[in-house]
């Protein structure tokens, strides 16, 4: 797989050969709550050129509705239908797999997952509420759990605790057929603009270790999100370009699903990371930030 | 490696050929806070036969002193010197590796680790205290950490939270040369007598995922604890028998260090687990519980 610096020629050729741009958000559009420079102009130009824009994020903390509001706050007009989050993907996974509405979903994660599950018609609990619960590990203490939980969804959870680990473990281990779904396995993320924080992958690793079982992953780089996206839009993946800042999720996702790939260095991946001999994931093209698209196309 | 049911002949031969019995505690001596039947008679008989007894536990929640008290509460006379915990191992690892007393240790774990580190003369913080701390993931929030932390020790932590995950991650990632030490990687343990709970391995998995780095493991099945034990006692491992309930820690530890191995089925491992085609760890001998030793030797 080639990797080449985005030039004016390459930018023109890229824009000419794709109908849709799929953008990761954190590290591409914003960092924490700060817009990355040149994003409004880039999106505006691509829309003018008739390109379809899709925003694909592994961050499960917000629902599509909340993300649409966040875009608006940052001065960007993006509709809910243009946003694909891993929390939405978890809800759609259950829907497409005919998860019984009689069963419940236990959530290790935040409001985004609970909101999307409820919108999809599923009964769910856990989330921030259970972040307040403590455990006293005493001699005969027996921790009970709801035998009617048929799926556990694990995503990024700043209220992660031992109570939730045990609740999720008991459901997965003891409820027959209980699904173990991970929104994503990102080890870190820019939860604030100032620094990196432990990502959903850390909660998934903890629960996975406890139950000694691997989860079904619905976010990037799993192709589930793309399959669902293709059902929603009339597009071919060969005419899409995935734009992201992370090799092991965004770029791998683009490659796994047959998209062109553009790495931007405005997020977690640095040029030395990309060029390191140990790196095996190479995007088609790379550049500093999405703003370069505008600058190069206008040359 | 053979596996055979413990018979009267095998029990006599075993007791005749070893000078020391190394006992795991949880699932062998007790379950949670309940003594396993026949343990007092077994220990008494082995002591009468002149055998050295050593108690080797991966549980880092208590210090050696606290464990000695627990033994006493259960009616067993066991001295601090006979007890080797993974919390003690963590402190001894730092000591033997000349960890500078000028540096600090950050603890993701409970009082046992803090107590052993302090007894060994190290300055440490974190632990249950940091279990009360919350984080608000807001736009410009910057999480500061002590640049003087030279080691992070991760063990079982019922007060595990996002604050500690980030604190540990920042120290390991940003403090040059900072050690990442795991007491052990057990996925589960009988924290209460009523059921299994997520073990230290789950906290280790979360931090390890966040920093994308493997820890130094000081508890079973790592041989560090045995090396230290050999320094403390004048014993040969070929004349020791490791008695445990867990294949991937106790039995593997015994095998890794050249001991004879006896699996007891009174803890997490069942006979079907042992006989499962996927199991690759086979003890020399197995039996239902340590009580069988007494019963067989008296036949």
mmCIF file of N, CA and C in Angstrom, chain A residues 32-34 61 110 135-144 156-162 165-166 169-170 173-174 185-188 191-199 201-203 205-207 209-210 212 248, chain B residues 32-34 61 110 135-144 156-162 165-166 169-170 173-174 185-188 191-199 201-203 205-207 209-210 212 248:
data_model
loop_
_atom_site.group_PDB
_atom_site.id
_atom_site.type_symbol
_atom_site.label_atom_id
_atom_site.label_comp_id
_atom_site.label_asym_id
_atom_site.label_seq_id
_atom_site.Cartn_x
_atom_site.Cartn_y
_atom_site.Cartn_z
ATOM 1 N N UNK A 32 -10.892 17.757 21.341
ATOM 2 C CA UNK A 32 -11.717 18.076 22.510
ATOM 3 C C UNK A 32 -12.853 18.970 22.059
ATOM 4 N N UNK A 33 -12.892 20.204 22.551
ATOM 5 C CA UNK A 33 -13.951 21.123 22.133
ATOM 6 C C UNK A 33 -13.434 22.277 21.284
ATOM 7 N N UNK A 34 -12.232 22.111 20.724
ATOM 8 C CA UNK A 34 -11.687 23.172 19.870
ATOM 9 C C UNK A 34 -11.670 22.744 18.413
ATOM 10 N N UNK A 61 -19.654 8.743 23.600
ATOM 11 C CA UNK A 61 -20.162 9.503 24.735
ATOM 12 C C UNK A 61 -21.413 10.291 24.391
ATOM 13 N N UNK A 110 -21.509 5.902 28.571
ATOM 14 C CA UNK A 110 -22.145 7.163 28.955
ATOM 15 C C UNK A 110 -23.490 7.358 28.247
ATOM 16 N N UNK A 135 -19.146 -0.963 46.021
ATOM 17 C CA UNK A 135 -19.247 -2.341 46.471
ATOM 18 C C UNK A 135 -18.453 -2.474 47.754
ATOM 19 N N UNK A 136 -18.978 -3.232 48.712
ATOM 20 C CA UNK A 136 -18.188 -3.592 49.878
ATOM 21 C C UNK A 136 -17.898 -5.079 49.749
ATOM 22 N N UNK A 137 -16.647 -5.397 49.479
ATOM 23 C CA UNK A 137 -16.277 -6.805 49.311
ATOM 24 C C UNK A 137 -16.205 -7.477 50.679
ATOM 25 N N UNK A 138 -17.361 -7.885 51.187
ATOM 26 C CA UNK A 138 -17.398 -8.550 52.493
ATOM 27 C C UNK A 138 -17.697 -10.029 52.337
ATOM 28 N N UNK A 139 -17.374 -10.772 53.371
ATOM 29 C CA UNK A 139 -17.398 -12.236 53.361
ATOM 30 C C UNK A 139 -18.513 -12.866 52.518
ATOM 31 N N UNK A 140 -19.750 -12.651 52.935
ATOM 32 C CA UNK A 140 -20.827 -13.385 52.268
ATOM 33 C C UNK A 140 -21.591 -12.550 51.260
ATOM 34 N N UNK A 141 -20.996 -11.411 50.876
ATOM 35 C CA UNK A 141 -21.698 -10.522 49.961
ATOM 36 C C UNK A 141 -21.921 -11.198 48.610
ATOM 37 N N UNK A 142 -23.194 -11.227 48.201
ATOM 38 C CA UNK A 142 -23.543 -11.798 46.909
ATOM 39 C C UNK A 142 -24.108 -10.692 46.036
ATOM 40 N N UNK A 143 -23.547 -10.564 44.856
ATOM 41 C CA UNK A 143 -23.937 -9.496 43.942
ATOM 42 C C UNK A 143 -24.939 -10.079 42.952
ATOM 43 N N UNK A 144 -26.141 -9.544 42.968
ATOM 44 C CA UNK A 144 -27.182 -10.079 42.094
ATOM 45 C C UNK A 144 -27.201 -9.314 40.770
ATOM 46 N N UNK A 156 -16.632 4.010 25.984
ATOM 47 C CA UNK A 156 -15.870 4.905 26.857
ATOM 48 C C UNK A 156 -16.720 5.322 28.050
ATOM 49 N N UNK A 157 -16.145 5.270 29.249
ATOM 50 C CA UNK A 157 -16.917 5.500 30.454
ATOM 51 C C UNK A 157 -16.057 6.177 31.515
ATOM 52 N N UNK A 158 -16.228 7.497 31.656
ATOM 53 C CA UNK A 158 -15.448 8.211 32.667
ATOM 54 C C UNK A 158 -15.945 7.905 34.074
ATOM 55 N N UNK A 159 -17.078 7.171 34.168
ATOM 56 C CA UNK A 159 -17.611 6.762 35.473
ATOM 57 C C UNK A 159 -17.403 5.267 35.701
ATOM 58 N N UNK A 160 -16.423 4.723 35.007
ATOM 59 C CA UNK A 160 -16.110 3.287 35.096
ATOM 60 C C UNK A 160 -15.764 2.910 36.536
ATOM 61 N N UNK A 161 -16.279 1.799 37.003
ATOM 62 C CA UNK A 161 -15.932 1.360 38.361
ATOM 63 C C UNK A 161 -16.057 -0.155 38.511
ATOM 64 N N UNK A 162 -15.741 -0.645 39.693
ATOM 65 C CA UNK A 162 -15.714 -2.085 39.957
ATOM 66 C C UNK A 162 -17.128 -2.675 39.919
ATOM 67 N N UNK A 165 -17.951 -3.383 36.351
ATOM 68 C CA UNK A 165 -17.165 -4.505 35.844
ATOM 69 C C UNK A 165 -17.806 -5.822 36.253
ATOM 70 N N UNK A 166 -18.237 -5.892 37.515
ATOM 71 C CA UNK A 166 -18.847 -7.132 37.998
ATOM 72 C C UNK A 166 -20.221 -7.330 37.369
ATOM 73 N N UNK A 169 -19.703 -8.470 33.841
ATOM 74 C CA UNK A 169 -19.119 -9.813 33.837
ATOM 75 C C UNK A 169 -20.169 -10.880 34.123
ATOM 76 N N UNK A 170 -21.001 -10.622 35.147
ATOM 77 C CA UNK A 170 -22.017 -11.609 35.525
ATOM 78 C C UNK A 170 -23.020 -11.834 34.394
ATOM 79 N N UNK A 173 -21.202 -13.739 31.579
ATOM 80 C CA UNK A 173 -20.815 -15.095 31.954
ATOM 81 C C UNK A 173 -22.008 -15.987 32.242
ATOM 82 N N UNK A 174 -23.052 -15.415 32.866
ATOM 83 C CA UNK A 174 -24.124 -16.273 33.392
ATOM 84 C C UNK A 174 -25.443 -16.245 32.628
ATOM 85 N N UNK A 185 -12.322 -0.148 20.220
ATOM 86 C CA UNK A 185 -11.207 -0.553 21.088
ATOM 87 C C UNK A 185 -10.085 0.470 21.100
ATOM 88 N N UNK A 186 -10.375 1.739 20.799
ATOM 89 C CA UNK A 186 -9.331 2.779 20.817
ATOM 90 C C UNK A 186 -8.671 2.819 22.194
ATOM 91 N N UNK A 187 -7.341 2.700 22.261
ATOM 92 C CA UNK A 187 -6.677 2.744 23.565
ATOM 93 C C UNK A 187 -6.757 4.131 24.205
ATOM 94 N N UNK A 188 -6.699 5.171 23.377
ATOM 95 C CA UNK A 188 -6.731 6.543 23.914
ATOM 96 C C UNK A 188 -7.569 7.447 23.012
ATOM 97 N N UNK A 191 -10.036 13.317 24.920
ATOM 98 C CA UNK A 191 -11.300 13.639 25.583
ATOM 99 C C UNK A 191 -11.348 15.124 25.927
ATOM 100 N N UNK A 192 -10.192 15.719 26.178
ATOM 101 C CA UNK A 192 -10.108 17.173 26.337
ATOM 102 C C UNK A 192 -9.088 17.657 25.307
ATOM 103 N N UNK A 193 -9.129 18.945 25.030
ATOM 104 C CA UNK A 193 -8.205 19.458 24.014
ATOM 105 C C UNK A 193 -6.764 19.463 24.519
ATOM 106 N N UNK A 194 -6.598 19.374 25.849
ATOM 107 C CA UNK A 194 -5.266 19.529 26.436
ATOM 108 C C UNK A 194 -4.394 18.285 26.381
ATOM 109 N N UNK A 195 -5.003 17.091 26.414
ATOM 110 C CA UNK A 195 -4.175 15.884 26.449
ATOM 111 C C UNK A 195 -4.975 14.631 26.061
ATOM 112 N N UNK A 196 -4.232 13.515 25.934
ATOM 113 C CA UNK A 196 -4.887 12.243 25.645
ATOM 114 C C UNK A 196 -5.364 11.584 26.933
ATOM 115 N N UNK A 197 -6.419 10.798 26.820
ATOM 116 C CA UNK A 197 -7.033 10.104 27.948
ATOM 117 C C UNK A 197 -7.266 8.644 27.571
ATOM 118 N N UNK A 198 -7.434 7.777 28.590
ATOM 119 C CA UNK A 198 -7.753 6.379 28.277
ATOM 120 C C UNK A 198 -9.043 6.289 27.455
ATOM 121 N N UNK A 199 -9.029 5.507 26.398
ATOM 122 C CA UNK A 199 -10.179 5.374 25.510
ATOM 123 C C UNK A 199 -11.056 4.176 25.850
ATOM 124 N N UNK A 201 -11.200 1.413 24.588
ATOM 125 C CA UNK A 201 -10.446 0.160 24.578
ATOM 126 C C UNK A 201 -10.026 -0.292 25.967
ATOM 127 N N UNK A 202 -9.848 0.667 26.877
ATOM 128 C CA UNK A 202 -9.394 0.304 28.226
ATOM 129 C C UNK A 202 -10.526 -0.352 29.025
ATOM 130 N N UNK A 203 -11.757 0.150 28.860
ATOM 131 C CA UNK A 203 -12.908 -0.483 29.539
ATOM 132 C C UNK A 203 -13.181 -1.853 28.922
ATOM 133 N N UNK A 205 -10.983 -3.767 27.454
ATOM 134 C CA UNK A 205 -9.915 -4.683 27.867
ATOM 135 C C UNK A 205 -10.192 -5.245 29.260
ATOM 136 N N UNK A 206 -10.667 -4.397 30.158
ATOM 137 C CA UNK A 206 -10.939 -4.835 31.536
ATOM 138 C C UNK A 206 -12.061 -5.878 31.563
ATOM 139 N N UNK A 207 -13.174 -5.584 30.896
ATOM 140 C CA UNK A 207 -14.315 -6.519 30.907
ATOM 141 C C UNK A 207 -13.939 -7.806 30.157
ATOM 142 N N UNK A 209 -11.033 -9.135 29.847
ATOM 143 C CA UNK A 209 -10.142 -9.919 30.708
ATOM 144 C C UNK A 209 -10.965 -10.663 31.751
ATOM 145 N N UNK A 210 -11.916 -9.986 32.355
ATOM 146 C CA UNK A 210 -12.723 -10.589 33.411
ATOM 147 C C UNK A 210 -13.521 -11.794 32.906
ATOM 148 N N UNK A 212 -12.906 -13.354 29.999
ATOM 149 C CA UNK A 212 -12.050 -14.181 29.131
ATOM 150 C C UNK A 212 -12.744 -14.467 27.797
ATOM 151 N N UNK A 248 -4.756 2.739 13.269
ATOM 152 C CA UNK A 248 -5.348 1.435 13.601
ATOM 153 C C UNK A 248 -6.871 1.437 13.640
ATOM 154 N N UNK B 32 -13.017 -16.628 49.953
ATOM 155 C CA UNK B 32 -13.450 -15.375 50.574
ATOM 156 C C UNK B 32 -13.012 -15.388 52.027
ATOM 157 N N UNK B 33 -13.968 -15.394 52.960
ATOM 158 C CA UNK B 33 -13.609 -15.430 54.376
ATOM 159 C C UNK B 33 -13.987 -16.740 55.047
ATOM 160 N N UNK B 34 -14.237 -17.766 54.248
ATOM 161 C CA UNK B 34 -14.596 -19.067 54.829
ATOM 162 C C UNK B 34 -13.471 -20.063 54.645
ATOM 163 N N UNK B 61 -4.556 -7.244 48.143
ATOM 164 C CA UNK B 61 -5.384 -6.321 48.925
ATOM 165 C C UNK B 61 -4.873 -6.169 50.352
ATOM 166 N N UNK B 110 -5.036 -1.458 46.513
ATOM 167 C CA UNK B 110 -5.596 -1.230 47.841
ATOM 168 C C UNK B 110 -4.496 -1.112 48.901
ATOM 169 N N UNK B 135 -13.438 13.000 37.760
ATOM 170 C CA UNK B 135 -12.914 13.859 36.706
ATOM 171 C C UNK B 135 -14.089 14.452 35.962
ATOM 172 N N UNK B 136 -13.981 15.725 35.583
ATOM 173 C CA UNK B 136 -14.965 16.309 34.682
ATOM 174 C C UNK B 136 -14.252 16.529 33.358
ATOM 175 N N UNK B 137 -14.613 15.757 32.371
ATOM 176 C CA UNK B 137 -13.962 15.885 31.067
ATOM 177 C C UNK B 137 -14.481 17.127 30.342
ATOM 178 N N UNK B 138 -13.908 18.264 30.700
ATOM 179 C CA UNK B 138 -14.346 19.509 30.068
ATOM 180 C C UNK B 138 -13.273 20.027 29.120
ATOM 181 N N UNK B 139 -13.697 20.881 28.205
ATOM 182 C CA UNK B 139 -12.881 21.350 27.077
ATOM 183 C C UNK B 139 -11.389 21.508 27.376
ATOM 184 N N UNK B 140 -11.048 22.429 28.257
ATOM 185 C CA UNK B 140 -9.626 22.724 28.426
ATOM 186 C C UNK B 140 -9.013 22.098 29.659
ATOM 187 N N UNK B 141 -9.721 21.116 30.220
ATOM 188 C CA UNK B 141 -9.239 20.498 31.459
ATOM 189 C C UNK B 141 -7.913 19.786 31.220
ATOM 190 N N UNK B 142 -6.927 20.165 32.043
ATOM 191 C CA UNK B 142 -5.608 19.542 31.955
ATOM 192 C C UNK B 142 -5.344 18.819 33.260
ATOM 193 N N UNK B 143 -5.012 17.564 33.146
ATOM 194 C CA UNK B 143 -4.799 16.708 34.316
ATOM 195 C C UNK B 143 -3.310 16.668 34.595
ATOM 196 N N UNK B 144 -2.928 17.157 35.752
ATOM 197 C CA UNK B 144 -1.501 17.216 36.069
ATOM 198 C C UNK B 144 -1.091 15.961 36.834
ATOM 199 N N UNK B 156 -5.188 -5.511 42.323
ATOM 200 C CA UNK B 156 -6.643 -5.527 42.446
ATOM 201 C C UNK B 156 -7.124 -4.276 43.166
ATOM 202 N N UNK B 157 -8.160 -3.650 42.636
ATOM 203 C CA UNK B 157 -8.596 -2.367 43.153
ATOM 204 C C UNK B 157 -10.106 -2.219 43.036
ATOM 205 N N UNK B 158 -10.795 -2.438 44.157
ATOM 206 C CA UNK B 158 -12.260 -2.300 44.112
ATOM 207 C C UNK B 158 -12.669 -0.837 44.017
ATOM 208 N N UNK B 159 -11.695 0.087 44.141
ATOM 209 C CA UNK B 159 -11.991 1.524 44.009
ATOM 210 C C UNK B 159 -11.436 2.056 42.681
ATOM 211 N N UNK B 160 -11.247 1.165 41.735
ATOM 212 C CA UNK B 160 -10.710 1.519 40.414
ATOM 213 C C UNK B 160 -11.613 2.567 39.756
ATOM 214 N N UNK B 161 -10.991 3.571 39.145
ATOM 215 C CA UNK B 161 -11.795 4.571 38.434
ATOM 216 C C UNK B 161 -10.977 5.253 37.317
ATOM 217 N N UNK B 162 -11.644 6.149 36.602
ATOM 218 C CA UNK B 162 -11.029 6.799 35.440
ATOM 219 C C UNK B 162 -9.890 7.719 35.856
ATOM 220 N N UNK B 165 -6.834 5.628 36.225
ATOM 221 C CA UNK B 165 -6.362 5.154 34.919
ATOM 222 C C UNK B 165 -5.533 6.235 34.237
ATOM 223 N N UNK B 166 -6.042 7.478 34.306
ATOM 224 C CA UNK B 166 -5.319 8.570 33.671
ATOM 225 C C UNK B 166 -4.032 8.893 34.432
ATOM 226 N N UNK B 169 -1.534 6.233 33.624
ATOM 227 C CA UNK B 169 -1.136 6.340 32.210
ATOM 228 C C UNK B 169 -0.140 7.473 31.997
ATOM 229 N N UNK B 170 -0.436 8.636 32.599
ATOM 230 C CA UNK B 170 0.450 9.799 32.423
ATOM 231 C C UNK B 170 1.838 9.529 33.001
ATOM 232 N N UNK B 173 3.590 6.961 30.713
ATOM 233 C CA UNK B 173 3.856 7.483 29.373
ATOM 234 C C UNK B 173 4.846 8.645 29.383
ATOM 235 N N UNK B 174 4.747 9.511 30.405
ATOM 236 C CA UNK B 174 5.497 10.772 30.346
ATOM 237 C C UNK B 174 6.703 10.872 31.274
ATOM 238 N N UNK B 185 -1.819 -11.011 37.054
ATOM 239 C CA UNK B 185 -2.768 -10.817 35.957
ATOM 240 C C UNK B 185 -3.975 -11.742 36.060
ATOM 241 N N UNK B 186 -4.306 -12.216 37.258
ATOM 242 C CA UNK B 186 -5.474 -13.103 37.413
ATOM 243 C C UNK B 186 -6.730 -12.400 36.884
ATOM 244 N N UNK B 187 -7.457 -13.025 35.971
ATOM 245 C CA UNK B 187 -8.674 -12.389 35.447
ATOM 246 C C UNK B 187 -9.766 -12.294 36.505
ATOM 247 N N UNK B 188 -9.845 -13.291 37.368
ATOM 248 C CA UNK B 188 -10.907 -13.300 38.391
ATOM 249 C C UNK B 188 -10.358 -13.833 39.704
ATOM 250 N N UNK B 191 -13.313 -12.887 45.592
ATOM 251 C CA UNK B 191 -13.175 -11.784 46.549
ATOM 252 C C UNK B 191 -14.171 -11.956 47.691
ATOM 253 N N UNK B 192 -15.300 -12.597 47.406
ATOM 254 C CA UNK B 192 -16.229 -12.979 48.465
ATOM 255 C C UNK B 192 -16.431 -14.483 48.331
ATOM 256 N N UNK B 193 -16.949 -15.095 49.391
ATOM 257 C CA UNK B 193 -17.124 -16.543 49.328
ATOM 258 C C UNK B 193 -18.261 -16.927 48.379
ATOM 259 N N UNK B 194 -19.126 -15.952 48.069
ATOM 260 C CA UNK B 194 -20.325 -16.273 47.304
ATOM 261 C C UNK B 194 -20.113 -16.377 45.793
ATOM 262 N N UNK B 195 -19.136 -15.670 45.250
ATOM 263 C CA UNK B 195 -18.991 -15.698 43.792
ATOM 264 C C UNK B 195 -17.622 -15.167 43.345
ATOM 265 N N UNK B 196 -17.345 -15.306 42.035
ATOM 266 C CA UNK B 196 -16.110 -14.765 41.474
ATOM 267 C C UNK B 196 -16.283 -13.290 41.113
ATOM 268 N N UNK B 197 -15.186 -12.566 41.184
ATOM 269 C CA UNK B 197 -15.165 -11.130 40.895
ATOM 270 C C UNK B 197 -14.011 -10.822 39.947
ATOM 271 N N UNK B 198 -14.066 -9.681 39.259
ATOM 272 C CA UNK B 198 -12.935 -9.308 38.409
ATOM 273 C C UNK B 198 -11.644 -9.214 39.230
ATOM 274 N N UNK B 199 -10.576 -9.800 38.730
ATOM 275 C CA UNK B 199 -9.298 -9.818 39.438
ATOM 276 C C UNK B 199 -8.360 -8.698 39.018
ATOM 277 N N UNK B 201 -6.010 -8.719 37.088
ATOM 278 C CA UNK B 201 -5.754 -8.739 35.646
ATOM 279 C C UNK B 201 -6.604 -7.742 34.883
ATOM 280 N N UNK B 202 -7.793 -7.430 35.409
ATOM 281 C CA UNK B 202 -8.687 -6.509 34.698
ATOM 282 C C UNK B 202 -8.179 -5.063 34.802
ATOM 283 N N UNK B 203 -7.649 -4.692 35.982
ATOM 284 C CA UNK B 203 -7.073 -3.346 36.132
ATOM 285 C C UNK B 203 -5.786 -3.242 35.289
ATOM 286 N N UNK B 205 -5.101 -4.959 32.603
ATOM 287 C CA UNK B 205 -5.470 -4.926 31.181
ATOM 288 C C UNK B 205 -5.865 -3.514 30.755
ATOM 289 N N UNK B 206 -6.615 -2.819 31.619
ATOM 290 C CA UNK B 206 -7.070 -1.464 31.291
ATOM 291 C C UNK B 206 -5.882 -0.507 31.174
ATOM 292 N N UNK B 207 -4.994 -0.516 32.163
ATOM 293 C CA UNK B 207 -3.844 0.406 32.135
ATOM 294 C C UNK B 207 -2.901 0.026 30.994
ATOM 295 N N UNK B 209 -3.651 -1.370 28.191
ATOM 296 C CA UNK B 209 -4.258 -0.926 26.929
ATOM 297 C C UNK B 209 -4.032 0.571 26.748
ATOM 298 N N UNK B 210 -4.227 1.332 27.806
ATOM 299 C CA UNK B 210 -4.094 2.789 27.708
ATOM 300 C C UNK B 210 -2.674 3.207 27.315
ATOM 301 N N UNK B 212 -0.373 1.115 26.052
ATOM 302 C CA UNK B 212 0.128 0.239 24.977
ATOM 303 C C UNK B 212 1.501 -0.337 25.331
ATOM 304 N N UNK B 248 -3.397 -21.443 35.387
ATOM 305 C CA UNK B 248 -2.560 -20.445 34.703
ATOM 306 C C UNK B 248 -1.718 -19.589 35.641
#
